[in-house]
CSV table of C-alpha atoms in Angstrom, one decimal:
chain,number,residue,atom,x,y,z
A,5,MET,CA,-109.2,-216.3,-50.8
A,6,GLU,CA,-108.3,-215.8,-47.2
A,7,PRO,CA,-104.9,-216.8,-45.8
A,8,ILE,CA,-104.9,-220.2,-44.2
A,9,LEU,CA,-102.8,-220.8,-41.0
A,10,VAL,CA,-101.7,-224.4,-40.6
A,11,TYR,CA,-101.5,-224.9,-36.9
A,12,GLY,CA,-100.5,-227.9,-34.8
A,13,HIS,CA,-102.0,-229.6,-31.8
A,14,PRO,CA,-101.6,-230.5,-29.0
A,15,ALA,CA,-99.8,-227.6,-27.3
A,16,GLY,CA,-98.4,-226.2,-30.6
A,17,SER,CA,-96.4,-223.0,-30.6
A,18,SER,CA,-98.7,-221.9,-33.4
A,19,MET,CA,-101.6,-221.3,-30.9
A,20,GLY,CA,-100.3,-217.8,-30.4
A,21,LEU,CA,-100.5,-217.0,-34.1
A,22,ILE,CA,-104.2,-217.8,-34.0
A,23,ALA,CA,-104.5,-215.1,-31.3
A,24,ALA,CA,-102.5,-212.7,-33.5
A,25,PHE,CA,-105.0,-213.3,-36.4
A,26,GLU,CA,-107.8,-212.5,-34.0
A,27,TRP,CA,-106.2,-209.3,-32.8
A,28,LEU,CA,-105.5,-208.3,-36.5
A,29,GLY,CA,-109.2,-208.7,-37.3
A,30,GLN,CA,-108.7,-209.6,-41.0
A,31,PRO,CA,-110.4,-212.7,-42.5
A,32,TYR,CA,-108.5,-215.9,-42.2
A,33,ARG,CA,-109.0,-219.7,-42.2
A,34,LEU,CA,-107.3,-222.5,-40.3
A,35,CYS,CA,-106.0,-225.9,-41.0
A,36,ARG,CA,-105.7,-228.3,-38.1
A,37,VAL,CA,-102.8,-230.7,-38.0
A,38,ASP,CA,-102.1,-233.5,-35.5
A,39,MET,CA,-98.3,-233.0,-34.8
A,40,LEU,CA,-98.0,-236.6,-33.5
A,41,GLY,CA,-99.5,-238.1,-36.6
A,42,GLU,CA,-100.5,-236.1,-39.8
A,43,MET,CA,-97.5,-233.8,-39.5
A,44,ARG,CA,-95.1,-236.8,-39.8
A,45,GLU,CA,-96.7,-238.2,-42.9
A,46,PRO,CA,-94.8,-237.9,-46.2
A,47,GLY,CA,-97.5,-235.8,-47.8
A,48,TYR,CA,-97.1,-233.0,-45.3
A,49,ALA,CA,-93.7,-232.3,-46.7
A,50,GLN,CA,-95.5,-230.6,-49.6
A,51,ILE,CA,-96.5,-227.9,-47.1
A,52,ASN,CA,-93.4,-227.9,-45.0
A,53,ALA,CA,-90.4,-230.1,-45.9
A,54,ARG,CA,-89.2,-229.9,-42.3
A,55,HIS,CA,-92.5,-231.5,-41.0
A,56,GLU,CA,-93.2,-228.6,-38.6
A,57,THR,CA,-95.9,-226.1,-37.8
A,58,PRO,CA,-96.9,-223.4,-38.2
A,59,ALA,CA,-97.2,-222.8,-41.9
A,60,LEU,CA,-99.2,-220.2,-43.8
A,61,ILE,CA,-100.9,-220.4,-47.2
A,62,THR,CA,-101.1,-216.9,-48.6
A,63,PRO,CA,-104.1,-215.7,-50.6
A,64,ALA,CA,-101.9,-216.3,-53.7
A,65,GLY,CA,-101.7,-220.0,-52.7
A,66,ARG,CA,-98.0,-219.9,-51.7
A,67,PRO,CA,-96.9,-221.8,-48.5
A,68,ILE,CA,-94.8,-219.8,-46.1
A,69,THR,CA,-93.0,-221.6,-43.2
A,70,GLU,CA,-91.2,-220.4,-40.0
A,71,THR,CA,-92.8,-218.3,-37.3
A,72,MET,CA,-90.6,-215.3,-38.0
A,73,ALA,CA,-91.5,-215.3,-41.7
A,74,ILE,CA,-95.2,-215.6,-40.9
A,75,ALA,CA,-95.0,-212.8,-38.3
A,76,ALA,CA,-93.3,-210.6,-40.9
A,77,TRP,CA,-96.1,-211.4,-43.4
A,78,LEU,CA,-98.7,-210.4,-40.9
A,79,ALA,CA,-96.9,-207.2,-39.9
A,80,ALA,CA,-96.6,-206.1,-43.6
A,81,ARG,CA,-100.4,-206.3,-43.8
A,82,ASP,CA,-101.1,-204.6,-40.5
A,83,GLY,CA,-101.7,-201.1,-41.8
A,84,ALA,CA,-103.6,-200.1,-38.7
A,85,HIS,CA,-100.8,-201.3,-36.5
A,86,ARG,CA,-103.0,-203.5,-34.4
A,87,ILE,CA,-100.4,-206.2,-33.8
A,88,SER,CA,-97.2,-204.4,-34.8
A,89,TYR,CA,-95.7,-200.9,-35.0
A,90,SER,CA,-94.6,-198.4,-37.5
A,91,PRO,CA,-91.5,-199.6,-39.3
A,92,GLN,CA,-88.2,-198.0,-38.1
A,93,SER,CA,-89.9,-196.9,-34.8
A,94,ALA,CA,-88.3,-197.8,-31.5
A,95,GLU,CA,-91.4,-199.9,-30.7
A,96,ALA,CA,-91.0,-202.0,-33.9
A,97,ASP,CA,-87.3,-202.5,-33.1
A,98,ARG,CA,-88.1,-203.7,-29.6
A,99,MET,CA,-90.9,-206.0,-30.9
A,100,TRP,CA,-88.7,-207.7,-33.4
A,101,GLN,CA,-85.8,-208.0,-30.9
A,102,LEU,CA,-88.0,-209.7,-28.3
A,103,LEU,CA,-89.8,-211.8,-31.0
A,104,GLY,CA,-86.5,-213.0,-32.3
A,105,PHE,CA,-85.2,-214.0,-28.8
A,106,ILE,CA,-88.5,-215.8,-28.0
A,107,ASN,CA,-88.5,-217.6,-31.3
A,108,THR,CA,-84.9,-218.7,-31.1
A,109,GLY,CA,-83.2,-219.1,-27.7
A,110,PHE,CA,-86.3,-219.1,-25.6
A,111,THR,CA,-88.1,-221.7,-27.7
A,112,GLY,CA,-85.0,-223.7,-28.4
A,113,ALA,CA,-84.3,-224.2,-24.7
A,114,PHE,CA,-87.2,-226.6,-24.6
A,115,SER,CA,-85.8,-228.8,-27.4
A,116,PRO,CA,-84.1,-231.3,-25.1
A,117,LEU,CA,-87.3,-231.7,-23.1
A,118,TRP,CA,-89.3,-232.5,-26.2
A,119,ALA,CA,-86.6,-234.8,-27.4
A,120,ALA,CA,-86.7,-236.7,-24.1
A,121,LEU,CA,-90.5,-236.9,-24.2
A,122,GLU,CA,-90.8,-238.1,-27.8
A,123,MET,CA,-87.7,-240.5,-27.9
A,124,GLU,CA,-88.5,-243.8,-29.6
A,125,PRO,CA,-87.2,-246.3,-28.6
A,126,PRO,CA,-86.8,-245.0,-25.1
A,127,ASN,CA,-83.3,-244.5,-23.7
A,128,PRO,CA,-83.7,-243.8,-20.0
A,129,VAL,CA,-80.2,-242.6,-19.3
A,130,LEU,CA,-80.1,-240.3,-22.3
A,131,GLN,CA,-83.6,-239.0,-21.6
A,132,GLU,CA,-82.7,-238.1,-18.0
A,133,ASN,CA,-79.6,-236.2,-19.2
A,134,LEU,CA,-81.8,-234.4,-21.8
A,135,ARG,CA,-84.2,-233.5,-19.0
A,136,ILE,CA,-81.5,-232.1,-16.8
A,137,TRP,CA,-80.0,-230.1,-19.7
A,138,GLY,CA,-83.4,-228.9,-20.8
A,139,ARG,CA,-84.5,-227.7,-17.4
A,140,GLU,CA,-81.3,-225.8,-16.9
A,141,SER,CA,-81.6,-224.2,-20.3
A,142,VAL,CA,-85.3,-223.2,-19.8
A,143,ILE,CA,-84.6,-221.6,-16.4
A,144,GLU,CA,-81.6,-219.7,-17.8
A,145,ARG,CA,-83.7,-218.4,-20.7
A,146,HIS,CA,-86.5,-217.4,-18.4
A,147,ASP,CA,-84.1,-215.5,-16.3
A,148,LYS,CA,-82.9,-213.6,-19.3
A,149,LEU,CA,-86.4,-212.8,-20.5
A,150,GLU,CA,-87.5,-211.7,-17.0
A,151,ALA,CA,-84.6,-209.3,-17.0
A,152,ILE,CA,-85.6,-207.5,-20.2
A,153,VAL,CA,-89.4,-207.9,-20.2
A,154,GLY,CA,-89.9,-204.5,-18.6
A,155,ASN,CA,-92.7,-203.3,-16.4
A,156,GLY,CA,-95.4,-202.5,-19.0
A,157,PRO,CA,-98.6,-204.5,-19.3
A,158,TYR,CA,-97.3,-206.2,-22.5
A,159,LEU,CA,-93.9,-206.8,-24.1
A,160,VAL,CA,-94.1,-203.6,-26.1
A,161,GLY,CA,-96.4,-200.8,-25.0
A,162,GLU,CA,-100.0,-200.9,-23.8
A,163,ARG,CA,-101.4,-203.6,-26.1
A,164,PRO,CA,-100.4,-207.1,-27.2
A,165,SER,CA,-98.3,-207.4,-30.3
A,166,LEU,CA,-96.8,-210.2,-32.4
A,167,ALA,CA,-94.1,-210.7,-29.8
A,168,ASP,CA,-96.8,-211.5,-27.1
A,169,ALA,CA,-98.5,-213.8,-29.6
A,170,VAL,CA,-95.3,-215.9,-30.1
A,171,LEU,CA,-94.6,-215.9,-26.3
A,172,ILE,CA,-98.0,-217.2,-25.2
A,173,GLY,CA,-97.8,-220.1,-27.6
A,174,ILE,CA,-94.5,-221.2,-26.0
A,175,ALA,CA,-94.8,-220.0,-22.4
A,176,ARG,CA,-97.2,-222.8,-21.3
A,177,TRP,CA,-94.5,-225.4,-22.0
A,178,LEU,CA,-92.9,-224.4,-18.7
A,179,ASP,CA,-95.9,-226.0,-16.9
A,180,PHE,CA,-96.3,-228.9,-19.4
A,181,HIS,CA,-92.7,-230.0,-18.7
A,182,GLU,CA,-93.0,-229.2,-15.0
A,183,VAL,CA,-89.7,-227.2,-15.1
A,184,ALA,CA,-90.3,-224.7,-12.3
A,185,ASP,CA,-93.0,-222.6,-10.7
A,186,ALA,CA,-94.0,-219.8,-13.0
A,187,GLN,CA,-94.0,-217.4,-10.1
A,188,ARG,CA,-90.3,-217.7,-9.9
A,189,TRP,CA,-90.4,-215.0,-12.7
A,190,PRO,CA,-93.1,-212.5,-11.4
A,191,ARG,CA,-93.1,-210.2,-14.4
A,192,LEU,CA,-93.4,-213.0,-16.9
A,193,ALA,CA,-96.1,-214.6,-14.7
A,194,ALA,CA,-98.1,-211.4,-14.6
A,195,LEU,CA,-97.8,-211.1,-18.4
A,196,ARG,CA,-98.9,-214.7,-18.9
A,197,ARG,CA,-102.0,-214.1,-16.7
A,198,ARG,CA,-102.9,-211.0,-18.7
A,199,LEU,CA,-102.5,-212.8,-22.0
A,200,GLU,CA,-104.4,-215.9,-20.9
A,201,ALA,CA,-107.3,-213.7,-19.9
A,202,ASP,CA,-107.4,-212.0,-23.3
A,203,PRO,CA,-110.4,-213.0,-25.5
A,204,ALA,CA,-108.2,-213.8,-28.5
A,205,VAL,CA,-106.0,-216.1,-26.6
A,206,ILE,CA,-109.0,-217.8,-25.0
A,207,PHE,CA,-110.4,-218.3,-28.5
A,208,ALA,CA,-107.1,-219.7,-29.7
A,209,LEU,CA,-106.9,-222.2,-26.9
A,210,ALA,CA,-110.5,-223.3,-27.5
A,211,ILE,CA,-109.8,-223.8,-31.2
A,212,GLU,CA,-106.7,-225.8,-30.3
A,213,ASN,CA,-108.8,-228.0,-28.0
A,214,GLY,CA,-111.2,-228.8,-30.9
A,215,GLU,CA,-114.0,-226.6,-29.7
A,216,THR,CA,-116.1,-224.1,-31.7
A,217,PRO,CA,-115.8,-220.8,-29.9
A,218,VAL,CA,-117.2,-217.5,-31.0
A,219,GLY,CA,-114.3,-215.1,-31.8
A,220,SER,CA,-113.9,-211.7,-33.4
A,221,GLY,CA,-115.7,-212.8,-36.6
A,222,ALA,CA,-112.4,-212.8,-38.6
A,223,PHE,CA,-112.2,-216.6,-38.5
A,224,LYS,CA,-114.0,-218.1,-41.6
A,225,GLY,CA,-113.7,-221.8,-40.8
A,226,HIS,CA,-111.3,-224.8,-41.1
A,227,VAL,CA,-109.9,-226.3,-44.3
A,228,ALA,CA,-109.0,-230.0,-44.2
A,229,LEU,CA,-105.3,-230.8,-44.4
A,230,ALA,CA,-105.9,-233.1,-47.3
A,231,GLU,CA,-107.4,-230.2,-49.3
A,232,VAL,CA,-104.6,-227.9,-48.4
A,233,ILE,CA,-102.0,-230.4,-49.6
A,234,ASP,CA,-103.9,-231.2,-52.7
A,235,ARG,CA,-104.5,-227.5,-53.7
A,236,TYR,CA,-101.5,-225.7,-52.4
A,237,GLY,CA,-98.8,-228.4,-51.8
A,238,GLN,CA,-95.6,-228.0,-53.7
A,239,ALA,CA,-92.3,-229.8,-54.2
A,240,ALA,CA,-90.5,-230.1,-50.9
A,241,ALA,CA,-87.9,-227.4,-50.5
Protein backbone atom coordinates (compact mmCIF):
# COMPACT_ATOMS: atom_id res chain seq x y z
CA MET A 1 0.00 0.00 0.00
CA GLU A 2 0.98 3.64 -0.22
CA PRO A 3 2.21 5.50 2.87
CA ILE A 4 -0.47 7.56 4.61
CA LEU A 5 0.40 10.97 6.01
CA VAL A 6 -1.83 11.91 8.93
CA TYR A 7 -2.05 15.71 8.77
CA GLY A 8 -3.76 18.27 10.97
CA HIS A 9 -5.99 21.20 10.23
CA PRO A 10 -6.41 24.12 10.65
CA ALA A 11 -2.92 25.65 10.17
CA GLY A 12 -1.07 22.45 11.02
CA SER A 13 2.69 22.24 10.71
CA SER A 14 2.13 19.08 8.67
CA MET A 15 1.01 21.12 5.64
CA GLY A 16 4.64 21.36 4.57
CA LEU A 17 5.03 17.59 4.53
CA ILE A 18 2.18 17.33 2.03
CA ALA A 19 4.22 19.62 -0.22
CA ALA A 20 7.25 17.39 0.36
CA PHE A 21 5.30 14.33 -0.81
CA GLU A 22 4.29 16.27 -3.92
CA TRP A 23 7.90 17.24 -4.63
CA LEU A 24 8.97 13.62 -4.08
CA GLY A 25 6.44 12.40 -6.64
CA GLN A 26 5.92 8.92 -5.16
CA PRO A 27 2.37 7.61 -4.48
CA TYR A 28 0.90 8.55 -1.11
CA ARG A 29 -2.42 8.96 0.67
CA LEU A 30 -3.59 11.40 3.31
CA CYS A 31 -5.64 11.20 6.49
CA ARG A 32 -7.25 14.46 7.60
CA VAL A 33 -7.48 15.20 11.34
CA ASP A 34 -9.25 18.04 13.10
CA MET A 35 -6.67 19.12 15.68
CA LEU A 36 -9.27 20.85 17.82
CA GLY A 37 -11.52 17.79 17.98
CA GLU A 38 -10.57 14.36 16.61
CA MET A 39 -6.91 14.63 17.59
CA ARG A 40 -7.88 15.02 21.26
CA GLU A 41 -10.10 11.94 21.34
CA PRO A 42 -8.81 8.86 23.21
CA GLY A 43 -8.78 6.70 20.08
CA TYR A 44 -6.21 8.93 18.38
CA ALA A 45 -3.63 7.81 20.95
CA GLN A 46 -3.41 4.55 18.99
CA ILE A 47 -1.76 6.56 16.20
CA ASN A 48 0.14 9.06 18.36
CA ALA A 49 0.09 8.75 22.14
CA ARG A 50 1.02 12.45 22.41
CA HIS A 51 -2.11 13.46 20.49
CA GLU A 52 -0.15 15.40 17.89
CA THR A 53 0.28 15.59 14.13
CA PRO A 54 1.90 14.74 11.83
CA ALA A 55 2.09 10.97 11.81
CA LEU A 56 2.95 8.57 9.03
CA ILE A 57 1.60 5.09 8.38
CA THR A 58 4.31 3.23 6.47
CA PRO A 59 3.50 0.75 3.69
CA ALA A 60 4.16 -1.96 6.30
CA GLY A 61 1.35 -0.47 8.42
CA ARG A 62 3.63 0.93 11.13
CA PRO A 63 2.88 4.38 12.58
CA ILE A 64 5.80 6.82 12.75
CA THR A 65 5.46 10.06 14.70
CA GLU A 66 7.58 13.26 14.95
CA THR A 67 8.40 15.48 12.01
CA MET A 68 12.13 14.72 12.05
CA ALA A 69 11.49 10.96 11.96
CA ILE A 70 9.07 11.36 9.06
CA ALA A 71 11.54 13.59 7.21
CA ALA A 72 14.26 10.96 7.69
CA TRP A 73 11.89 8.26 6.38
CA LEU A 74 11.22 10.34 3.28
CA ALA A 75 14.90 11.13 2.71
CA ALA A 76 15.77 7.41 2.91
CA ARG A 77 13.37 6.77 0.03
CA ASP A 78 14.47 9.73 -2.07
CA GLY A 79 16.89 7.91 -4.33
CA ALA A 80 16.68 10.62 -6.98
CA HIS A 81 17.41 13.31 -4.34
CA ARG A 82 14.40 15.39 -5.27
CA ILE A 83 13.82 16.63 -1.70
CA SER A 84 17.12 15.73 -0.02
CA TYR A 85 20.82 15.36 -0.79
CA SER A 86 23.40 12.63 -0.96
CA PRO A 87 24.23 11.40 2.55
CA GLN A 88 27.48 12.81 3.96
CA SER A 89 27.42 15.70 1.48
CA ALA A 90 27.77 19.29 2.67
CA GLU A 91 24.26 19.96 1.34
CA ALA A 92 22.77 17.12 3.38
CA ASP A 93 24.55 18.37 6.50
CA ARG A 94 23.16 21.86 6.00
CA MET A 95 19.65 20.57 5.26
CA TRP A 96 19.52 18.53 8.49
CA GLN A 97 21.06 21.38 10.48
CA LEU A 98 18.42 23.85 9.29
CA LEU A 99 15.62 21.32 9.52
CA GLY A 100 16.62 20.55 13.10
CA PHE A 101 16.64 24.22 14.08
CA ILE A 102 13.29 24.91 12.42
CA ASN A 103 11.66 21.84 13.98
CA THR A 104 12.92 22.60 17.50
CA GLY A 105 13.75 26.16 18.54
CA PHE A 106 11.95 27.94 15.71
CA THR A 107 8.74 25.94 16.08
CA GLY A 108 8.95 25.85 19.86
CA ALA A 109 9.07 29.64 20.06
CA PHE A 110 5.40 29.69 19.09
CA SER A 111 4.37 27.39 21.95
CA PRO A 112 3.49 30.17 24.44
CA LEU A 113 1.29 31.83 21.80
CA TRP A 114 -0.60 28.60 21.12
CA ALA A 115 -0.94 27.98 24.86
CA ALA A 116 -2.44 31.45 25.35
CA LEU A 117 -4.82 31.00 22.44
CA GLU A 118 -6.08 27.58 23.50
CA MET A 119 -6.18 28.08 27.29
CA GLU A 120 -9.35 26.72 28.94
CA PRO A 121 -10.59 28.14 31.18
CA PRO A 122 -9.18 31.54 30.21
CA ASN A 123 -6.69 33.23 32.51
CA PRO A 124 -6.23 36.77 31.09
CA VAL A 125 -3.16 37.67 33.14
CA LEU A 126 -1.32 34.44 32.34
CA GLN A 127 -2.41 34.61 28.69
CA GLU A 128 -1.01 38.12 28.29
CA ASN A 129 2.30 37.08 29.85
CA LEU A 130 2.45 34.09 27.51
CA ARG A 131 1.81 36.36 24.54
CA ILE A 132 4.62 38.72 25.56
CA TRP A 133 7.01 35.82 26.07
CA GLY A 134 5.92 34.16 22.84
CA ARG A 135 6.32 37.28 20.70
CA GLU A 136 9.80 37.91 22.06
CA SER A 137 10.80 34.29 21.45
CA VAL A 138 9.42 34.23 17.90
CA ILE A 139 11.20 37.46 16.98
CA GLU A 140 14.48 36.20 18.45
CA ARG A 141 14.24 32.92 16.52
CA HIS A 142 13.39 34.75 13.30
CA ASP A 143 16.45 36.94 13.82
CA LYS A 144 18.63 33.84 14.14
CA LEU A 145 17.18 32.11 11.08
CA GLU A 146 17.45 35.29 9.00
CA ALA A 147 21.15 35.42 9.87
CA ILE A 148 21.87 31.89 8.62
CA VAL A 149 19.35 31.48 5.82
CA GLY A 150 21.81 32.56 3.11
CA ASN A 151 21.19 34.31 -0.19
CA GLY A 152 20.11 31.35 -2.32
CA PRO A 153 16.59 30.84 -3.63
CA TYR A 154 15.95 28.08 -1.07
CA LEU A 155 17.40 26.99 2.25
CA VAL A 156 19.83 24.63 0.52
CA GLY A 157 20.79 25.07 -3.11
CA GLU A 158 18.60 25.83 -6.08
CA ARG A 159 15.53 23.72 -5.25
CA PRO A 160 13.27 23.20 -2.26
CA SER A 161 14.15 20.42 0.16
CA LEU A 162 12.70 18.87 3.29
CA ALA A 163 14.00 21.87 5.25
CA ASP A 164 11.87 24.22 3.13
CA ALA A 165 8.87 21.92 3.55
CA VAL A 166 9.09 22.03 7.33
CA LEU A 167 9.65 25.80 7.29
CA ILE A 168 6.61 26.64 5.14
CA GLY A 169 4.31 24.68 7.43
CA ILE A 170 5.42 26.82 10.38
CA ALA A 171 6.32 30.22 8.91
CA ARG A 172 2.69 31.30 8.38
CA TRP A 173 2.17 31.23 12.16
CA LEU A 174 3.98 34.58 12.28
CA ASP A 175 0.99 36.15 10.52
CA PHE A 176 -1.61 34.05 12.32
CA HIS A 177 -0.42 35.29 15.72
CA GLU A 178 0.22 38.83 14.41
CA VAL A 179 3.70 38.86 15.91
CA ALA A 180 5.44 41.22 13.47
CA ASP A 181 5.57 42.25 9.83
CA ALA A 182 7.22 39.47 7.82
CA GLN A 183 9.21 42.10 5.91
CA ARG A 184 11.24 42.69 9.05
CA TRP A 185 13.23 39.66 7.85
CA PRO A 186 13.69 40.29 4.09
CA ARG A 187 15.48 37.05 3.18
CA LEU A 188 12.92 34.92 5.00
CA ALA A 189 10.09 36.94 3.49
CA ALA A 190 11.48 36.39 -0.01
CA LEU A 191 11.84 32.66 0.66
CA ARG A 192 8.26 32.47 1.93
CA ARG A 193 6.95 34.20 -1.20
CA ARG A 194 8.90 31.80 -3.40
CA LEU A 195 7.58 28.76 -1.55
CA GLU A 196 4.01 30.03 -1.38
CA ALA A 197 4.05 30.37 -5.18
CA ASP A 198 5.26 26.78 -5.62
CA PRO A 199 2.60 24.44 -7.12
CA ALA A 200 3.19 21.79 -4.44
CA VAL A 201 2.67 24.28 -1.62
CA ILE A 202 -0.42 25.70 -3.34
CA PHE A 203 -1.73 22.14 -3.59
CA ALA A 204 -0.97 21.43 0.08
CA LEU A 205 -2.75 24.59 1.22
CA ALA A 206 -5.79 23.72 -0.88
CA ILE A 207 -5.87 20.22 0.62
CA GLU A 208 -5.66 21.70 4.11
CA ASN A 209 -8.58 23.98 3.26
CA GLY A 210 -10.70 20.96 2.33
CA GLU A 211 -10.56 21.54 -1.42
CA THR A 212 -9.90 18.97 -4.17
CA PRO A 213 -6.99 20.43 -6.16
CA VAL A 214 -5.12 18.78 -9.01
CA GLY A 215 -1.56 17.97 -7.97
CA SER A 216 1.35 16.03 -9.37
CA GLY A 217 -0.65 12.80 -9.59
CA ALA A 218 1.19 11.22 -6.66
CA PHE A 219 -1.74 11.81 -4.27
CA LYS A 220 -4.05 8.78 -4.31
CA GLY A 221 -6.83 10.02 -2.06
CA HIS A 222 -7.85 10.38 1.57
CA VAL A 223 -8.32 7.62 4.12
CA ALA A 224 -10.76 8.26 6.97
CA LEU A 225 -9.24 8.59 10.42
CA ALA A 226 -11.54 5.89 11.81
CA GLU A 227 -10.21 3.44 9.22
CA VAL A 228 -6.59 4.38 9.95
CA ILE A 229 -7.10 3.82 13.68
CA ASP A 230 -8.98 0.56 13.12
CA ARG A 231 -6.44 -0.89 10.69
CA TYR A 232 -3.13 0.56 11.88
CA GLY A 233 -3.68 1.71 15.46
CA GLN A 234 -1.51 0.17 18.12
CA ALA A 235 -1.08 0.31 21.87
CA ALA A 236 -0.10 3.80 22.93
CA ALA A 237 3.65 4.15 23.37
